[in-house]
mmCIF file of C-alpha atoms in Angstrom:
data_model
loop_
_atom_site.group_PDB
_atom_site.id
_atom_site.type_symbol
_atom_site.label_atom_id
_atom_site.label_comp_id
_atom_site.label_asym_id
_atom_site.label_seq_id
_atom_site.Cartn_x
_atom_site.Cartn_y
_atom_site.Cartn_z
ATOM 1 C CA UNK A 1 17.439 37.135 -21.403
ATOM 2 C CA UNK A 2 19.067 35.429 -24.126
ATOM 3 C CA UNK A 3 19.496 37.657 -27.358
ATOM 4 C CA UNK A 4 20.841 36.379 -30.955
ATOM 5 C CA UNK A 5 24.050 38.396 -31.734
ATOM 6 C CA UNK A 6 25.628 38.791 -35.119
ATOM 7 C CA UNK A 7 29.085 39.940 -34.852
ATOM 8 C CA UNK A 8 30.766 41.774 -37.682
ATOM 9 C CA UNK A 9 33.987 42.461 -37.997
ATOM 10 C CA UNK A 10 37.219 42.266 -40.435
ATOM 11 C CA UNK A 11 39.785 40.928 -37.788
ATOM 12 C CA UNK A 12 38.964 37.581 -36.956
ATOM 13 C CA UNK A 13 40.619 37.966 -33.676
ATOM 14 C CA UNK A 14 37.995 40.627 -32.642
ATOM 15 C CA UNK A 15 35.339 38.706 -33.813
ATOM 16 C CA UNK A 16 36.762 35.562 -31.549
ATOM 17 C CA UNK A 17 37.119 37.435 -28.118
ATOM 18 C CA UNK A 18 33.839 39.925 -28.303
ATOM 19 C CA UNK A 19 32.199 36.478 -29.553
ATOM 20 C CA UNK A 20 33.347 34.467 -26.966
ATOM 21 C CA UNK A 21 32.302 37.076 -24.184
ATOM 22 C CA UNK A 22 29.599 37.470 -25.876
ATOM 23 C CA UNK A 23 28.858 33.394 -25.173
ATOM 24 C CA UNK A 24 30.373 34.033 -21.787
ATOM 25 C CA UNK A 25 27.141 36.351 -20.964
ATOM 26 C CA UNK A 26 24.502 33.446 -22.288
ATOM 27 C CA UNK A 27 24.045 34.969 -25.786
ATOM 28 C CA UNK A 28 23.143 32.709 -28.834
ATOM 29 C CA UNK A 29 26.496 34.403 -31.054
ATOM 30 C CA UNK A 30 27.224 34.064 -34.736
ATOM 31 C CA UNK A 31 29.984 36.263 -36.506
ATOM 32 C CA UNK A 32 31.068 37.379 -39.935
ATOM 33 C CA UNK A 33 33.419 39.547 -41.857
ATOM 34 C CA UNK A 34 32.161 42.670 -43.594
ATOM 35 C CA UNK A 35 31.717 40.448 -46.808
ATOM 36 C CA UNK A 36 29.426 38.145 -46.175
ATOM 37 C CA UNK A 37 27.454 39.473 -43.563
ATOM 38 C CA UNK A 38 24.045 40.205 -45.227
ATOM 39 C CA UNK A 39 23.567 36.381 -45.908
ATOM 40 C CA UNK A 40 23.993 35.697 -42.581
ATOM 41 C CA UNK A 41 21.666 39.079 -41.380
ATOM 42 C CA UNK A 42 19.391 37.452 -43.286
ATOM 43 C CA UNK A 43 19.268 33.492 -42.379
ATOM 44 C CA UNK A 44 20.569 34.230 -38.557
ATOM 45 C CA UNK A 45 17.484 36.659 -38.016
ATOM 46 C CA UNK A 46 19.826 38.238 -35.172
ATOM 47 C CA UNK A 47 18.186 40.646 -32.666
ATOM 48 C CA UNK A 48 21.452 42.632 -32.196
ATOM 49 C CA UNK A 49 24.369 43.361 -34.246
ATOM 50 C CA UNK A 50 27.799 44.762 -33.249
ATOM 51 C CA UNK A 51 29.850 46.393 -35.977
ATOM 52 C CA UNK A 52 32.972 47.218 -36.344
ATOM 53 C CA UNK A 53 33.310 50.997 -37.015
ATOM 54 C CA UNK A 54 36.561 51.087 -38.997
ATOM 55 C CA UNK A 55 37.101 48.043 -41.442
ATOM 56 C CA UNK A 56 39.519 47.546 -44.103
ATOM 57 C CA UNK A 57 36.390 47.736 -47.141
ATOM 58 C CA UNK A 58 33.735 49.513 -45.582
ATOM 59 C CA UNK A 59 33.089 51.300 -43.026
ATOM 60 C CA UNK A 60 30.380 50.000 -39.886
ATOM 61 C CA UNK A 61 27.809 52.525 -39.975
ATOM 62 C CA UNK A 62 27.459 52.244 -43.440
ATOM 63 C CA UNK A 63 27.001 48.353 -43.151
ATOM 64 C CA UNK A 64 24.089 49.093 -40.197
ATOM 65 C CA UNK A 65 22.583 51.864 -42.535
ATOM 66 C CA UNK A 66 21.943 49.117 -44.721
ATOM 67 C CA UNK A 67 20.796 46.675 -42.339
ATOM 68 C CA UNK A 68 18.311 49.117 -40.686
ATOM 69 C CA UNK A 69 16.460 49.449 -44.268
ATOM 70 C CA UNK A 70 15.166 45.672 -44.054
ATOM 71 C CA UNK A 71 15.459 45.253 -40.643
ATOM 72 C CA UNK A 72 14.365 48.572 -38.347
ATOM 73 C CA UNK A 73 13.510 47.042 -35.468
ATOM 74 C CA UNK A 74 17.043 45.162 -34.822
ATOM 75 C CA UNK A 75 19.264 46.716 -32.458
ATOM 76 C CA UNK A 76 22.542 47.818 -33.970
ATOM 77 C CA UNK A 77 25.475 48.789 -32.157
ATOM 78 C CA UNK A 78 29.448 50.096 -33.733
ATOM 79 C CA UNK A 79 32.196 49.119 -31.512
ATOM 80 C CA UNK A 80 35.676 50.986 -31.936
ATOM 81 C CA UNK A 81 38.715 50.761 -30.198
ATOM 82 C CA UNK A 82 38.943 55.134 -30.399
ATOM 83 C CA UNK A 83 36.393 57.774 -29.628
ATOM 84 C CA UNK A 84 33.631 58.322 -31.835
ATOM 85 C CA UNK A 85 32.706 61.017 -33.705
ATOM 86 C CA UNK A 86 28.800 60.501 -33.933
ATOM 87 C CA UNK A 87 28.104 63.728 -35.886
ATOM 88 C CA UNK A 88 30.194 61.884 -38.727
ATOM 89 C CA UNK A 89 28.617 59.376 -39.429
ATOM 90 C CA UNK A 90 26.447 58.202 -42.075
ATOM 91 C CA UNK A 91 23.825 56.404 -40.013
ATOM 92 C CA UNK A 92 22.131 57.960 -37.179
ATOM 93 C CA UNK A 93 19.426 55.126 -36.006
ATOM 94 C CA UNK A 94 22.865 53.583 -33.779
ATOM 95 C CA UNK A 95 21.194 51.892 -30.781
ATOM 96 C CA UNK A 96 24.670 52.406 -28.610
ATOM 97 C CA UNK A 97 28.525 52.546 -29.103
ATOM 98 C CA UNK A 98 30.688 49.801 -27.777
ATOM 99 C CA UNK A 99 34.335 51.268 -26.870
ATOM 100 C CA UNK A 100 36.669 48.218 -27.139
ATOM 101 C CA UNK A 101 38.470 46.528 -25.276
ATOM 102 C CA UNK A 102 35.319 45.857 -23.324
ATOM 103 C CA UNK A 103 34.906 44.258 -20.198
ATOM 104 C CA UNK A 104 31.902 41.850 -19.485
ATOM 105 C CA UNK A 105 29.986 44.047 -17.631
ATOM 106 C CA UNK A 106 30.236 47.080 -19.359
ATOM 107 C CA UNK A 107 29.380 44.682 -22.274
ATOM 108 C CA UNK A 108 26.268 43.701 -20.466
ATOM 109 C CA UNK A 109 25.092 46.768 -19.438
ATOM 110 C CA UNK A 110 25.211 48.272 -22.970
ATOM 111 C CA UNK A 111 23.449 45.169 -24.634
ATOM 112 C CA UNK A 112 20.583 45.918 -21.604
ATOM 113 C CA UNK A 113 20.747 49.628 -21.337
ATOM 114 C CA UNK A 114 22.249 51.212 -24.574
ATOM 115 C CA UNK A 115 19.645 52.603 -26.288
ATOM 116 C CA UNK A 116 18.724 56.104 -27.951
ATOM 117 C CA UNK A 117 16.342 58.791 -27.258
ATOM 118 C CA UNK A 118 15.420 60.150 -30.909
ATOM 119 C CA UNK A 119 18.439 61.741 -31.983
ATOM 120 C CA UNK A 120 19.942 62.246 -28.335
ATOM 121 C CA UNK A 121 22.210 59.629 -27.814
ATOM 122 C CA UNK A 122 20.974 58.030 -24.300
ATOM 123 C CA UNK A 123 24.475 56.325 -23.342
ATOM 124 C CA UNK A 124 28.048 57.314 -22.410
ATOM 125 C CA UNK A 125 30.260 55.794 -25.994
ATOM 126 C CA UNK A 126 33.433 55.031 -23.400
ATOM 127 C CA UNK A 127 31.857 52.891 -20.333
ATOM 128 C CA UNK A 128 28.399 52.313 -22.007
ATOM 129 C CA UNK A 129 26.348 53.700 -19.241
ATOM 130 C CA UNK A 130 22.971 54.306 -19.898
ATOM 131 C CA UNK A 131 22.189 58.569 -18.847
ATOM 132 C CA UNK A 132 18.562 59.585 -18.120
ATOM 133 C CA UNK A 133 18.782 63.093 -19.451
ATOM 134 C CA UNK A 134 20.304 62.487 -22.432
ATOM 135 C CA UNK A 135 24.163 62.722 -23.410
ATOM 136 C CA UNK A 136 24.009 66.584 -23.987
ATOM 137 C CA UNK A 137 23.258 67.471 -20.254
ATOM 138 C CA UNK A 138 27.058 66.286 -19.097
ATOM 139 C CA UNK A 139 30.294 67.311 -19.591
ATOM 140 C CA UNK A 140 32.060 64.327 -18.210
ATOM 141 C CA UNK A 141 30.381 60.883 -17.766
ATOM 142 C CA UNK A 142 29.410 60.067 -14.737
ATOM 143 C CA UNK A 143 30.220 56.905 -14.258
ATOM 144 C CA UNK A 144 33.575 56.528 -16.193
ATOM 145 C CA UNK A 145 34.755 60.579 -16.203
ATOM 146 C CA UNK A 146 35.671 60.519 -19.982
ATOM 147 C CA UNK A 147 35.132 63.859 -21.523
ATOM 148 C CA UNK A 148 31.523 63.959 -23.433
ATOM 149 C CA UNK A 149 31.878 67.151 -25.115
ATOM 150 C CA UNK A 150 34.444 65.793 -27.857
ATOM 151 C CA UNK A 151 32.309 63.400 -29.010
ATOM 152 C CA UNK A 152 29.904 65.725 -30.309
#
């Protein structure tokens, strides 16, 4: 199913390939820099947005913190190109973690899968695969073997 997908990000190179694979996957995409995103949050109506963790103003969970007080229902997701520490962050309503670079699939499955279980994160923040138990009942992931426990 087609989804609308705001992309924000400071390097417009990011924005350009996670975009384009985003297109790639049949996804209606639009993106912005961490500027002037809440204009187009607002006009775009998106029903996902991926967010840059670590950007040169601001910092990605702060900019979905903000987002999630108009918009609760829309599903917000950080991508990073290093591990997450989840227990630092200022927002906790993420709907998933996208580790960049991404492949399509992985992509896919997140955007279909990644979602969260009250305040137990329900998906692996390297591969994107969704867990049934919850992310505390592993160690390692078991589909991509990346170690869970220093993620928090």
């Amino acid at each position: 199913m087609s989804k609308k997908i705001l992309v924000i990000n400071d390097s417009r190179f990011e924005r350009k390939v996670l975009g384009d694979m985003l297109i790639g996957l049949g996804h209606q995409v639009l993106t912005s820099d961490e500027d002037n995103y809440f204009a187009q949050v607002e006009s775009f109506r998106p029903d996902v947005i991926i967010v840059n963790l670590t950007m040169s103003s601001v910092m990605g969970d702060t900019i979905i913190k903000k987002i999630k007080s108009s918009m609760p229902k829309v599903s917000c997701y950080l991508s990073s190109c290093s591990k997450v520490n989840l227990e630092g962050l200022t927002c906790t309503d993420l709907d998933g973690v996208i580790l960049t670079p991404v492949k399509p699939s992985q992509l896919k499955n997140v955007l279909n899968d990644g979602i969260s279980q009250g305040k137990t994160i329900a998906f692996c923040p390297y591969c994107g695969q969704k867990f049934n138990n919850g992310i505390l009942s592993y160690t390692f992931c078991p589909f991509c073997g990346q170690n869970l426990k220093e993620i928090g």
